Amino acid sequence: MLGRHEWAVTAKQPNLDGRVALVTGANSGLGFEVACGLATRGARLLLPVRNAERGKAALAALKARCPTALVEMLTLDLTSLQSVAACAAEVARLTNRLDILVNNAGIMAPAQRQETQDGFEVQFGTNHLGHFALTYHLRPLLEAAPGGGVVTTVASLAACKGSIHFDDLQFRHRYSAFGAYQQSKLANLLFARELARKAGEAGWNIHSRAAHPGWSSTSIIANGPASALPEALGKVERVLGSAVLRVMGQSAARGVEPLLYATLAPTARDGDYYGPQGTKERRGQPGPAHVPAAALKASTAERLWDVSERLTGLGW
């Protein structure tokens, strides 16, 4: 666990003037707080969003929080591999390097099974495969960053209960809303660790870490199972869920600290996992997080990587 002084110093550093950062899902919640944290340190932000109106609102809020922020909005739909490739091409048009990539955007537990435009179960396709493909396309820009680009992939405490269902990755035979979510978050963690391993062995100029926000109160709960309930019941479910997160968890502003630590702290190490240090990692100051046994299996990580390459048609 980090001492108060150490984290206080880390929270104000480093100066990111001249650095370029891309954060997915920055229109709200954790992504917005990550963007603010990077902007206040001087980074030039590239913020890809799916919904233009929400993007404009997020940009206004970001400018209000940090008037000097350098921000450019892009279009990205992580449910479409074509959109992912097009977004990466636009990034390459705007910059010749990418110092920071935060793979944050996510979908949590829709009550009914849904598919991406490419036919993947929407959580596995968005949370994992979309970011797998985005990182692949941005790799040349990441490697062009002095010292190597940093890739921080956001996992979740849900990864601890997850498993990779190689016999039914797309949950076509028996859909479980939270089972699919847990799988996608474990996949995020496996990807981050395997990317670090491969980068180290192959000499790629990339640093890969993972982080989770504990129990953070964000808008993602509104898009979960409660969204499919009748309006009155759904509202009750969302209110109760948010109340539990506030009491037993923490705000998005605090939840983002492990993400920023993994991305920016000089003591953060490639392949490691960071999260809150309080009870059951639900809240508290950032530090090393527990890596579930399923994420420690090299064979699982390698198999998931191979399957992800095949599904996306992208060979690293």
PDB file of C-alpha atoms in Angstrom:
ATOM      1  CA  MET A   1       0.000   0.000   0.000  1.00  0.00           C
ATOM      2  CA  LEU A   2       1.242   3.466  -0.837  1.00  0.00           C
ATOM      3  CA  GLY A   3       1.788   5.935   1.968  1.00  0.00           C
ATOM      4  CA  ARG A   4      -0.149   9.194   1.926  1.00  0.00           C
ATOM      5  CA  HIS A   5       2.930  11.235   1.022  1.00  0.00           C
ATOM      6  CA  GLU A   6       4.010   8.937  -1.801  1.00  0.00           C
ATOM      7  CA  TRP A   7       0.587   8.952  -3.453  1.00  0.00           C
ATOM      8  CA  ALA A   8       0.178  12.708  -2.891  1.00  0.00           C
ATOM      9  CA  VAL A   9       3.372  13.292  -4.826  1.00  0.00           C
ATOM     10  CA  THR A  10       2.417  10.796  -7.545  1.00  0.00           C
ATOM     11  CA  ALA A  11      -1.012  12.401  -7.949  1.00  0.00           C
ATOM     12  CA  LYS A  12       0.616  15.659  -9.070  1.00  0.00           C
ATOM     13  CA  GLN A  13       3.204  14.155 -11.384  1.00  0.00           C
ATOM     14  CA  PRO A  14       4.515  13.739 -13.970  1.00  0.00           C
ATOM     15  CA  ASN A  15       4.262  16.729 -16.259  1.00  0.00           C
ATOM     16  CA  LEU A  16       2.778  15.453 -19.503  1.00  0.00           C
ATOM     17  CA  ASP A  17       3.362  18.483 -21.714  1.00  0.00           C
ATOM     18  CA  GLY A  18       3.964  17.252 -25.256  1.00  0.00           C
ATOM     19  CA  ARG A  19       2.593  13.770 -24.527  1.00  0.00           C
ATOM     20  CA  VAL A  20      -0.354  12.362 -26.474  1.00  0.00           C
ATOM     21  CA  ALA A  21      -2.963  10.209 -24.764  1.00  0.00           C
ATOM     22  CA  LEU A  22      -6.042   8.323 -25.959  1.00  0.00           C
ATOM     23  CA  VAL A  23      -8.757   7.216 -23.525  1.00  0.00           C
ATOM     24  CA  THR A  24     -11.737   5.108 -24.569  1.00  0.00           C
ATOM     25  CA  GLY A  25     -15.068   5.691 -22.873  1.00  0.00           C
ATOM     26  CA  ALA A  26     -14.084   9.178 -21.743  1.00  0.00           C
ATOM     27  CA  ASN A  27     -17.534  10.708 -22.077  1.00  0.00           C
ATOM     28  CA  SER A  28     -18.452   9.687 -18.496  1.00  0.00           C
ATOM     29  CA  GLY A  29     -17.407   7.901 -15.326  1.00  0.00           C
ATOM     30  CA  LEU A  30     -13.900   6.536 -14.976  1.00  0.00           C
ATOM     31  CA  GLY A  31     -12.878   7.456 -18.512  1.00  0.00           C
ATOM     32  CA  PHE A  32     -13.853  11.077 -17.952  1.00  0.00           C
ATOM     33  CA  GLU A  33     -11.881  11.192 -14.703  1.00  0.00           C
ATOM     34  CA  VAL A  34      -8.838   9.624 -16.380  1.00  0.00           C
ATOM     35  CA  ALA A  35      -9.068  12.231 -19.135  1.00  0.00           C
ATOM     36  CA  CYS A  36      -9.236  15.014 -16.551  1.00  0.00           C
ATOM     37  CA  GLY A  37      -6.256  13.589 -14.701  1.00  0.00           C
ATOM     38  CA  LEU A  38      -4.183  13.492 -17.873  1.00  0.00           C
ATOM     39  CA  ALA A  39      -5.363  16.910 -19.069  1.00  0.00           C
ATOM     40  CA  THR A  40      -4.459  18.639 -15.803  1.00  0.00           C
ATOM     41  CA  ARG A  41      -0.934  17.293 -16.234  1.00  0.00           C
ATOM     42  CA  GLY A  42      -0.696  18.813 -19.713  1.00  0.00           C
ATOM     43  CA  ALA A  43      -1.340  15.849 -22.027  1.00  0.00           C
ATOM     44  CA  ARG A  44      -2.891  16.335 -25.431  1.00  0.00           C
ATOM     45  CA  LEU A  45      -6.037  14.207 -25.406  1.00  0.00           C
ATOM     46  CA  LEU A  46      -7.590  12.171 -28.192  1.00  0.00           C
ATOM     47  CA  LEU A  47     -11.038  11.127 -27.010  1.00  0.00           C
ATOM     48  CA  PRO A  48     -12.926   8.688 -29.255  1.00  0.00           C
ATOM     49  CA  VAL A  49     -16.666   8.526 -28.574  1.00  0.00           C
ATOM     50  CA  ARG A  50     -19.560   6.595 -30.047  1.00  0.00           C
ATOM     51  CA  ASN A  51     -22.226   9.240 -29.454  1.00  0.00           C
ATOM     52  CA  ALA A  52     -21.412  12.729 -30.769  1.00  0.00           C
ATOM     53  CA  GLU A  53     -23.828  14.554 -28.470  1.00  0.00           C
ATOM     54  CA  ARG A  54     -22.465  12.873 -25.361  1.00  0.00           C
ATOM     55  CA  GLY A  55     -18.994  13.622 -26.633  1.00  0.00           C
ATOM     56  CA  LYS A  56     -19.774  17.323 -26.930  1.00  0.00           C
ATOM     57  CA  ALA A  57     -21.200  17.375 -23.410  1.00  0.00           C
ATOM     58  CA  ALA A  58     -18.112  15.597 -22.073  1.00  0.00           C
ATOM     59  CA  LEU A  59     -15.840  18.038 -23.905  1.00  0.00           C
ATOM     60  CA  ALA A  60     -17.662  21.010 -22.344  1.00  0.00           C
ATOM     61  CA  ALA A  61     -17.391  19.447 -18.877  1.00  0.00           C
ATOM     62  CA  LEU A  62     -13.713  18.692 -19.414  1.00  0.00           C
ATOM     63  CA  LYS A  63     -13.017  22.254 -20.529  1.00  0.00           C
ATOM     64  CA  ALA A  64     -14.873  23.547 -17.481  1.00  0.00           C
ATOM     65  CA  ARG A  65     -12.696  21.402 -15.227  1.00  0.00           C
ATOM     66  CA  CYS A  66      -9.474  22.109 -17.125  1.00  0.00           C
ATOM     67  CA  PRO A  67      -9.757  25.217 -19.344  1.00  0.00           C
ATOM     68  CA  THR A  68      -6.281  24.713 -20.831  1.00  0.00           C
ATOM     69  CA  ALA A  69      -6.985  21.127 -21.946  1.00  0.00           C
ATOM     70  CA  LEU A  70      -5.942  20.209 -25.478  1.00  0.00           C
ATOM     71  CA  VAL A  71      -8.659  17.852 -26.698  1.00  0.00           C
ATOM     72  CA  GLU A  72      -9.696  16.374 -30.035  1.00  0.00           C
ATOM     73  CA  MET A  73     -12.806  14.243 -30.365  1.00  0.00           C
ATOM     74  CA  LEU A  74     -12.839  11.169 -32.601  1.00  0.00           C
ATOM     75  CA  THR A  75     -15.451   8.610 -33.577  1.00  0.00           C
ATOM     76  CA  LEU A  76     -15.154   5.057 -32.275  1.00  0.00           C
ATOM     77  CA  ASP A  77     -17.626   2.214 -32.012  1.00  0.00           C
ATOM     78  CA  LEU A  78     -15.923  -0.680 -30.258  1.00  0.00           C
ATOM     79  CA  THR A  79     -18.690  -3.024 -31.411  1.00  0.00           C
ATOM     80  CA  SER A  80     -17.367  -2.661 -34.975  1.00  0.00           C
ATOM     81  CA  LEU A  81     -13.899  -3.816 -36.005  1.00  0.00           C
ATOM     82  CA  GLN A  82     -14.223  -1.590 -39.079  1.00  0.00           C
ATOM     83  CA  SER A  83     -14.844   1.440 -36.849  1.00  0.00           C
ATOM     84  CA  VAL A  84     -11.870   0.470 -34.668  1.00  0.00           C
ATOM     85  CA  ALA A  85      -9.567   0.366 -37.696  1.00  0.00           C
ATOM     86  CA  ALA A  86     -10.941   3.674 -39.016  1.00  0.00           C
ATOM     87  CA  CYS A  87     -10.422   5.364 -35.639  1.00  0.00           C
ATOM     88  CA  ALA A  88      -6.821   4.159 -35.461  1.00  0.00           C
ATOM     89  CA  ALA A  89      -6.215   5.484 -38.975  1.00  0.00           C
ATOM     90  CA  GLU A  90      -7.550   8.885 -37.901  1.00  0.00           C
ATOM     91  CA  VAL A  91      -5.260   8.847 -34.863  1.00  0.00           C
ATOM     92  CA  ALA A  92      -2.305   8.165 -37.177  1.00  0.00           C
ATOM     93  CA  ARG A  93      -3.365  11.173 -39.260  1.00  0.00           C
ATOM     94  CA  LEU A  94      -3.379  13.414 -36.182  1.00  0.00           C
ATOM     95  CA  THR A  95      -0.147  12.325 -34.509  1.00  0.00           C
ATOM     96  CA  ASN A  96       3.039  10.389 -35.198  1.00  0.00           C
ATOM     97  CA  ARG A  97       3.232   8.995 -31.649  1.00  0.00           C
ATOM     98  CA  LEU A  98       0.967   7.847 -28.842  1.00  0.00           C
ATOM     99  CA  ASP A  99       2.401   7.981 -25.351  1.00  0.00           C
ATOM    100  CA  ILE A 100      -0.615   6.673 -23.440  1.00  0.00           C
ATOM    101  CA  LEU A 101      -3.519   4.386 -24.329  1.00  0.00           C
ATOM    102  CA  VAL A 102      -6.162   3.682 -21.682  1.00  0.00           C
ATOM    103  CA  ASN A 103      -8.475   0.838 -22.686  1.00  0.00           C
ATOM    104  CA  ASN A 104     -11.367   1.779 -20.430  1.00  0.00           C
ATOM    105  CA  ALA A 105     -14.724   1.695 -22.246  1.00  0.00           C
ATOM    106  CA  GLY A 106     -17.002  -1.160 -21.324  1.00  0.00           C
ATOM    107  CA  ILE A 107     -20.460  -2.663 -21.220  1.00  0.00           C
ATOM    108  CA  MET A 108     -21.742  -4.414 -18.094  1.00  0.00           C
ATOM    109  CA  ALA A 109     -24.216  -7.278 -17.977  1.00  0.00           C
ATOM    110  CA  PRO A 110     -27.075  -6.451 -20.375  1.00  0.00           C
ATOM    111  CA  ALA A 111     -30.007  -8.622 -19.338  1.00  0.00           C
ATOM    112  CA  GLN A 112     -30.545 -10.003 -22.832  1.00  0.00           C
ATOM    113  CA  ARG A 113     -27.761 -11.406 -24.984  1.00  0.00           C
ATOM    114  CA  GLN A 114     -26.649  -8.957 -27.661  1.00  0.00           C
ATOM    115  CA  GLU A 115     -24.092  -9.113 -30.459  1.00  0.00           C
ATOM    116  CA  THR A 116     -21.592  -6.685 -31.924  1.00  0.00           C
ATOM    117  CA  GLN A 117     -21.695  -5.787 -35.606  1.00  0.00           C
ATOM    118  CA  ASP A 118     -19.191  -8.587 -36.190  1.00  0.00           C
ATOM    119  CA  GLY A 119     -21.311 -11.228 -34.440  1.00  0.00           C
ATOM    120  CA  PHE A 120     -19.506 -11.414 -31.089  1.00  0.00           C
ATOM    121  CA  GLU A 121     -21.281 -11.462 -27.725  1.00  0.00           C
ATOM    122  CA  VAL A 122     -21.398  -7.746 -26.991  1.00  0.00           C
ATOM    123  CA  GLN A 123     -19.396  -7.744 -23.743  1.00  0.00           C
ATOM    124  CA  PHE A 124     -16.614 -10.001 -24.995  1.00  0.00           C
ATOM    125  CA  GLY A 125     -16.634  -8.178 -28.323  1.00  0.00           C
ATOM    126  CA  THR A 126     -16.592  -4.670 -26.866  1.00  0.00           C
ATOM    127  CA  ASN A 127     -14.660  -4.971 -23.614  1.00  0.00           C
ATOM    128  CA  HIS A 128     -11.991  -7.349 -24.912  1.00  0.00           C
ATOM    129  CA  LEU A 129     -11.883  -7.823 -28.688  1.00  0.00           C
ATOM    130  CA  GLY A 130     -12.532  -4.159 -29.487  1.00  0.00           C
ATOM    131  CA  HIS A 131      -9.621  -3.070 -27.298  1.00  0.00           C
ATOM    132  CA  PHE A 132      -7.447  -5.952 -28.515  1.00  0.00           C
ATOM    133  CA  ALA A 133      -7.946  -4.686 -32.082  1.00  0.00           C
ATOM    134  CA  LEU A 134      -7.523  -1.018 -31.163  1.00  0.00           C
ATOM    135  CA  THR A 135      -4.224  -1.702 -29.407  1.00  0.00           C
ATOM    136  CA  TYR A 136      -3.048  -3.738 -32.410  1.00  0.00           C
ATOM    137  CA  HIS A 137      -3.772  -0.905 -34.846  1.00  0.00           C
ATOM    138  CA  LEU A 138      -2.170   1.706 -32.578  1.00  0.00           C
ATOM    139  CA  ARG A 139       0.944  -0.339 -31.887  1.00  0.00           C
ATOM    140  CA  PRO A 140       3.191   1.549 -34.388  1.00  0.00           C
ATOM    141  CA  LEU A 141       2.277   4.869 -32.733  1.00  0.00           C
ATOM    142  CA  LEU A 142       2.806   3.423 -29.252  1.00  0.00           C
ATOM    143  CA  GLU A 143       6.232   2.108 -30.231  1.00  0.00           C
ATOM    144  CA  ALA A 144       7.106   5.521 -31.687  1.00  0.00           C
ATOM    145  CA  ALA A 145       6.711   7.170 -28.254  1.00  0.00           C
ATOM    146  CA  PRO A 146      10.033   7.991 -26.578  1.00  0.00           C
ATOM    147  CA  GLY A 147      10.565   5.373 -23.909  1.00  0.00           C
ATOM    148  CA  GLY A 148       7.647   3.348 -25.216  1.00  0.00           C
ATOM    149  CA  GLY A 149       3.913   3.908 -25.081  1.00  0.00           C
ATOM    150  CA  VAL A 150       2.018   2.863 -21.960  1.00  0.00           C
ATOM    151  CA  VAL A 151      -1.106   0.731 -22.381  1.00  0.00           C
ATOM    152  CA  THR A 152      -3.365   0.538 -19.338  1.00  0.00           C
ATOM    153  CA  THR A 153      -6.255  -1.889 -19.641  1.00  0.00           C
ATOM    154  CA  VAL A 154      -9.087  -1.563 -17.159  1.00  0.00           C
ATOM    155  CA  ALA A 155     -10.232  -4.829 -15.627  1.00  0.00           C
ATOM    156  CA  SER A 156     -12.592  -5.306 -12.673  1.00  0.00           C
ATOM    157  CA  LEU A 157     -13.059  -7.176  -9.406  1.00  0.00           C
ATOM    158  CA  ALA A 158     -15.452  -9.258 -11.512  1.00  0.00           C
ATOM    159  CA  ALA A 159     -12.404 -10.856 -13.126  1.00  0.00           C
ATOM    160  CA  CYS A 160     -11.788 -12.766  -9.889  1.00  0.00           C
ATOM    161  CA  LYS A 161     -14.923 -14.829 -10.496  1.00  0.00           C
ATOM    162  CA  GLY A 162     -14.491 -15.127 -14.233  1.00  0.00           C
ATOM    163  CA  SER A 163     -13.383 -17.932 -16.500  1.00  0.00           C
ATOM    164  CA  ILE A 164     -12.749 -18.091 -20.232  1.00  0.00           C
ATOM    165  CA  HIS A 165     -15.379 -20.315 -21.840  1.00  0.00           C
ATOM    166  CA  PHE A 166     -13.372 -21.462 -24.832  1.00  0.00           C
ATOM    167  CA  ASP A 167     -16.128 -23.929 -25.749  1.00  0.00           C
ATOM    168  CA  ASP A 168     -18.667 -21.062 -25.949  1.00  0.00           C
ATOM    169  CA  LEU A 169     -16.898 -17.705 -25.911  1.00  0.00           C
ATOM    170  CA  GLN A 170     -19.925 -15.968 -27.373  1.00  0.00           C
ATOM    171  CA  PHE A 171     -22.393 -17.433 -24.825  1.00  0.00           C
ATOM    172  CA  ARG A 172     -24.626 -18.673 -27.629  1.00  0.00           C
ATOM    173  CA  HIS A 173     -25.788 -21.810 -25.843  1.00  0.00           C
ATOM    174  CA  ARG A 174     -26.572 -20.466 -22.374  1.00  0.00           C
ATOM    175  CA  TYR A 175     -26.304 -16.743 -21.764  1.00  0.00           C
ATOM    176  CA  SER A 176     -25.369 -15.426 -18.326  1.00  0.00           C
ATOM    177  CA  ALA A 177     -25.276 -11.625 -18.088  1.00  0.00           C
ATOM    178  CA  PHE A 178     -22.706 -11.491 -15.297  1.00  0.00           C
ATOM    179  CA  GLY A 179     -20.920 -14.636 -16.445  1.00  0.00           C
ATOM    180  CA  ALA A 180     -20.235 -12.958 -19.791  1.00  0.00           C
ATOM    181  CA  TYR A 181     -19.171  -9.759 -18.022  1.00  0.00           C
ATOM    182  CA  GLN A 182     -16.803 -11.667 -15.734  1.00  0.00           C
ATOM    183  CA  GLN A 183     -15.315 -13.440 -18.748  1.00  0.00           C
ATOM    184  CA  SER A 184     -14.727 -10.138 -20.561  1.00  0.00           C
ATOM    185  CA  LYS A 185     -13.016  -8.571 -17.540  1.00  0.00           C
ATOM    186  CA  LEU A 186     -10.802 -11.615 -17.010  1.00  0.00           C
ATOM    187  CA  ALA A 187      -9.957 -11.368 -20.704  1.00  0.00           C
ATOM    188  CA  ASN A 188      -8.916  -7.728 -20.157  1.00  0.00           C
ATOM    189  CA  LEU A 189      -6.535  -8.797 -17.400  1.00  0.00           C
ATOM    190  CA  LEU A 190      -5.136 -11.717 -19.381  1.00  0.00           C
ATOM    191  CA  PHE A 191      -4.605  -9.460 -22.385  1.00  0.00           C
ATOM    192  CA  ALA A 192      -2.725  -6.830 -20.367  1.00  0.00           C
ATOM    193  CA  ARG A 193      -0.422  -9.405 -18.822  1.00  0.00           C
ATOM    194  CA  GLU A 194       0.172 -11.285 -22.078  1.00  0.00           C
ATOM    195  CA  LEU A 195       0.888  -8.045 -23.950  1.00  0.00           C
ATOM    196  CA  ALA A 196       3.516  -7.202 -21.333  1.00  0.00           C
ATOM    197  CA  ARG A 197       5.061 -10.664 -21.679  1.00  0.00           C
ATOM    198  CA  LYS A 198       5.137 -10.577 -25.462  1.00  0.00           C
ATOM    199  CA  ALA A 199       6.485  -7.013 -25.515  1.00  0.00           C
ATOM    200  CA  GLY A 200       9.288  -8.015 -23.170  1.00  0.00           C
ATOM    201  CA  GLU A 201      10.233 -11.110 -25.139  1.00  0.00           C
ATOM    202  CA  ALA A 202       9.959  -9.543 -28.604  1.00  0.00           C
ATOM    203  CA  GLY A 203      11.457  -6.175 -27.664  1.00  0.00           C
ATOM    204  CA  TRP A 204       8.341  -4.173 -28.532  1.00  0.00           C
ATOM    205  CA  ASN A 205       8.623  -0.597 -27.286  1.00  0.00           C
ATOM    206  CA  ILE A 206       5.404  -0.914 -25.264  1.00  0.00           C
ATOM    207  CA  HIS A 207       4.581  -1.002 -21.546  1.00  0.00           C
ATOM    208  CA  SER A 208       1.417  -2.858 -20.554  1.00  0.00           C
ATOM    209  CA  ARG A 209      -0.309  -2.750 -17.153  1.00  0.00           C
ATOM    210  CA  ALA A 210      -3.788  -3.455 -15.791  1.00  0.00           C
ATOM    211  CA  ALA A 211      -5.867  -1.749 -13.131  1.00  0.00           C
ATOM    212  CA  HIS A 212      -9.312  -1.914 -11.572  1.00  0.00           C
ATOM    213  CA  PRO A 213     -11.302   0.826  -9.780  1.00  0.00           C
ATOM    214  CA  GLY A 214     -12.756  -1.237  -6.942  1.00  0.00           C
ATOM    215  CA  TRP A 215     -16.409  -0.494  -6.342  1.00  0.00           C
ATOM    216  CA  SER A 216     -16.827   2.840  -8.069  1.00  0.00           C
ATOM    217  CA  SER A 217     -20.084   4.676  -8.603  1.00  0.00           C
ATOM    218  CA  THR A 218     -20.342   5.245 -12.354  1.00  0.00           C
ATOM    219  CA  SER A 219     -23.038   5.261 -15.022  1.00  0.00           C
ATOM    220  CA  ILE A 220     -22.208   1.693 -16.070  1.00  0.00           C
ATOM    221  CA  ILE A 221     -24.783   0.386 -13.595  1.00  0.00           C
ATOM    222  CA  ALA A 222     -27.529   2.125 -15.583  1.00  0.00           C
ATOM    223  CA  ASN A 223     -26.631  -0.024 -18.587  1.00  0.00           C
ATOM    224  CA  GLY A 224     -26.731  -3.313 -16.680  1.00  0.00           C
ATOM    225  CA  PRO A 225     -29.649  -5.663 -15.954  1.00  0.00           C
ATOM    226  CA  ALA A 226     -31.696  -2.848 -14.372  1.00  0.00           C
ATOM    227  CA  SER A 227     -32.019  -1.232 -17.793  1.00  0.00           C
ATOM    228  CA  ALA A 228     -34.236  -4.119 -18.959  1.00  0.00           C
ATOM    229  CA  LEU A 229     -36.644  -3.942 -16.010  1.00  0.00           C
ATOM    230  CA  PRO A 230     -39.944  -2.048 -16.085  1.00  0.00           C
ATOM    231  CA  GLU A 231     -39.221   1.652 -15.604  1.00  0.00           C
ATOM    232  CA  ALA A 232     -40.247   1.842 -11.926  1.00  0.00           C
ATOM    233  CA  LEU A 233     -38.402  -1.323 -10.920  1.00  0.00           C
ATOM    234  CA  GLY A 234     -35.385  -0.377 -12.996  1.00  0.00           C
ATOM    235  CA  LYS A 235     -35.168   2.993 -11.273  1.00  0.00           C
ATOM    236  CA  VAL A 236     -35.309   1.334  -7.837  1.00  0.00           C
ATOM    237  CA  GLU A 237     -32.610  -1.145  -8.870  1.00  0.00           C
ATOM    238  CA  ARG A 238     -30.327   1.637 -10.103  1.00  0.00           C
ATOM    239  CA  VAL A 239     -30.877   3.787  -7.013  1.00  0.00           C
ATOM    240  CA  LEU A 240     -30.174   0.889  -4.659  1.00  0.00           C
ATOM    241  CA  GLY A 241     -27.139  -0.174  -6.656  1.00  0.00           C
ATOM    242  CA  SER A 242     -25.723   3.347  -6.645  1.00  0.00           C
ATOM    243  CA  ALA A 243     -26.378   3.682  -2.911  1.00  0.00           C
ATOM    244  CA  VAL A 244     -24.490   0.453  -2.175  1.00  0.00           C
ATOM    245  CA  LEU A 245     -21.560   1.630  -4.278  1.00  0.00           C
ATOM    246  CA  ARG A 246     -21.468   4.965  -2.450  1.00  0.00           C
ATOM    247  CA  VAL A 247     -21.565   3.365   1.003  1.00  0.00           C
ATOM    248  CA  MET A 248     -19.262   0.379   0.426  1.00  0.00           C
ATOM    249  CA  GLY A 249     -17.273   1.729  -2.495  1.00  0.00           C
ATOM    250  CA  GLN A 250     -16.075   5.113  -3.680  1.00  0.00           C
ATOM    251  CA  SER A 251     -16.612   7.838  -6.247  1.00  0.00           C
ATOM    252  CA  ALA A 252     -15.366   7.655  -9.808  1.00  0.00           C
ATOM    253  CA  ALA A 253     -12.839  10.376  -8.916  1.00  0.00           C
ATOM    254  CA  ARG A 254     -11.311   8.075  -6.295  1.00  0.00           C
ATOM    255  CA  GLY A 255     -11.803   4.916  -8.305  1.00  0.00           C
ATOM    256  CA  VAL A 256      -9.689   6.325 -11.095  1.00  0.00           C
ATOM    257  CA  GLU A 257      -6.595   6.602  -8.895  1.00  0.00           C
ATOM    258  CA  PRO A 258      -5.368   3.025  -9.532  1.00  0.00           C
ATOM    259  CA  LEU A 259      -5.787   3.626 -13.269  1.00  0.00           C
ATOM    260  CA  LEU A 260      -3.708   6.785 -13.143  1.00  0.00           C
ATOM    261  CA  TYR A 261      -1.175   5.094 -10.896  1.00  0.00           C
ATOM    262  CA  ALA A 262      -0.738   2.194 -13.320  1.00  0.00           C
ATOM    263  CA  THR A 263      -0.374   4.641 -16.191  1.00  0.00           C
ATOM    264  CA  LEU A 264       1.849   7.302 -14.652  1.00  0.00           C
ATOM    265  CA  ALA A 265       3.657   6.168 -11.503  1.00  0.00           C
ATOM    266  CA  PRO A 266       7.382   5.517 -11.996  1.00  0.00           C
ATOM    267  CA  THR A 267       7.035   2.533  -9.653  1.00  0.00           C
ATOM    268  CA  ALA A 268       4.323   0.861 -11.786  1.00  0.00           C
ATOM    269  CA  ARG A 269       5.674  -2.263 -13.463  1.00  0.00           C
ATOM    270  CA  ASP A 270       4.804  -3.932 -16.738  1.00  0.00           C
ATOM    271  CA  GLY A 271       2.499  -6.910 -16.387  1.00  0.00           C
ATOM    272  CA  ASP A 272       1.340  -5.887 -12.914  1.00  0.00           C
ATOM    273  CA  TYR A 273      -2.184  -5.224 -11.706  1.00  0.00           C
ATOM    274  CA  TYR A 274      -3.267  -2.280  -9.536  1.00  0.00           C
ATOM    275  CA  GLY A 275      -6.341  -1.477  -7.480  1.00  0.00           C
ATOM    276  CA  PRO A 276      -7.609   0.061  -4.222  1.00  0.00           C
ATOM    277  CA  GLN A 277      -5.935  -1.183  -1.031  1.00  0.00           C
ATOM    278  CA  GLY A 278      -8.960  -1.143   1.299  1.00  0.00           C
ATOM    279  CA  THR A 279     -11.129  -4.071   2.397  1.00  0.00           C
ATOM    280  CA  LYS A 280     -11.563  -6.568  -0.457  1.00  0.00           C
ATOM    281  CA  GLU A 281     -10.066  -3.921  -2.785  1.00  0.00           C
ATOM    282  CA  ARG A 282     -13.381  -2.055  -2.947  1.00  0.00           C
ATOM    283  CA  ARG A 283     -11.986   1.357  -2.040  1.00  0.00           C
ATOM    284  CA  GLY A 284      -8.853   3.117  -0.812  1.00  0.00           C
ATOM    285  CA  GLN A 285      -5.488   4.302  -2.037  1.00  0.00           C
ATOM    286  CA  PRO A 286      -3.931   2.569  -5.059  1.00  0.00           C
ATOM    287  CA  GLY A 287      -1.457  -0.253  -4.897  1.00  0.00           C
ATOM    288  CA  PRO A 288      -0.884  -3.848  -6.050  1.00  0.00           C
ATOM    289  CA  ALA A 289      -4.087  -5.796  -6.722  1.00  0.00           C
ATOM    290  CA  HIS A 290      -4.755  -9.493  -6.260  1.00  0.00           C
ATOM    291  CA  VAL A 291      -4.307 -11.419  -9.503  1.00  0.00           C
ATOM    292  CA  PRO A 292      -6.832 -14.283  -9.664  1.00  0.00           C
ATOM    293  CA  ALA A 293      -5.505 -17.764 -10.324  1.00  0.00           C
ATOM    294  CA  ALA A 294      -7.212 -17.873 -13.736  1.00  0.00           C
ATOM    295  CA  ALA A 295      -5.151 -14.866 -14.852  1.00  0.00           C
ATOM    296  CA  LEU A 296      -1.880 -16.510 -13.822  1.00  0.00           C
ATOM    297  CA  LYS A 297      -2.152 -19.414 -16.272  1.00  0.00           C
ATOM    298  CA  ALA A 298       0.199 -18.783 -19.175  1.00  0.00           C
ATOM    299  CA  SER A 299      -1.569 -21.414 -21.278  1.00  0.00           C
ATOM    300  CA  THR A 300      -4.900 -19.610 -20.889  1.00  0.00           C
ATOM    301  CA  ALA A 301      -3.366 -16.253 -21.820  1.00  0.00           C
ATOM    302  CA  GLU A 302      -1.670 -17.696 -24.895  1.00  0.00           C
ATOM    303  CA  ARG A 303      -4.813 -19.496 -26.021  1.00  0.00           C
ATOM    304  CA  LEU A 304      -6.961 -16.395 -25.559  1.00  0.00           C
ATOM    305  CA  TRP A 305      -4.433 -14.347 -27.549  1.00  0.00           C
ATOM    306  CA  ASP A 306      -4.461 -16.858 -30.404  1.00  0.00           C
ATOM    307  CA  VAL A 307      -8.267 -16.998 -30.446  1.00  0.00           C
ATOM    308  CA  SER A 308      -8.471 -13.190 -30.352  1.00  0.00           C
ATOM    309  CA  GLU A 309      -6.151 -12.936 -33.355  1.00  0.00           C
ATOM    310  CA  ARG A 310      -8.285 -15.421 -35.255  1.00  0.00           C
ATOM    311  CA  LEU A 311     -11.596 -13.750 -34.389  1.00  0.00           C
ATOM    312  CA  THR A 312     -10.373 -10.247 -35.274  1.00  0.00           C
ATOM    313  CA  GLY A 313      -8.275 -11.348 -38.247  1.00  0.00           C
ATOM    314  CA  LEU A 314      -5.289  -9.479 -36.810  1.00  0.00           C
ATOM    315  CA  GLY A 315      -1.907 -11.137 -36.382  1.00  0.00           C
ATOM    316  CA  TRP A 316       0.516  -9.402 -34.063  1.00  0.00           C
TER     317      TRP A 316
END
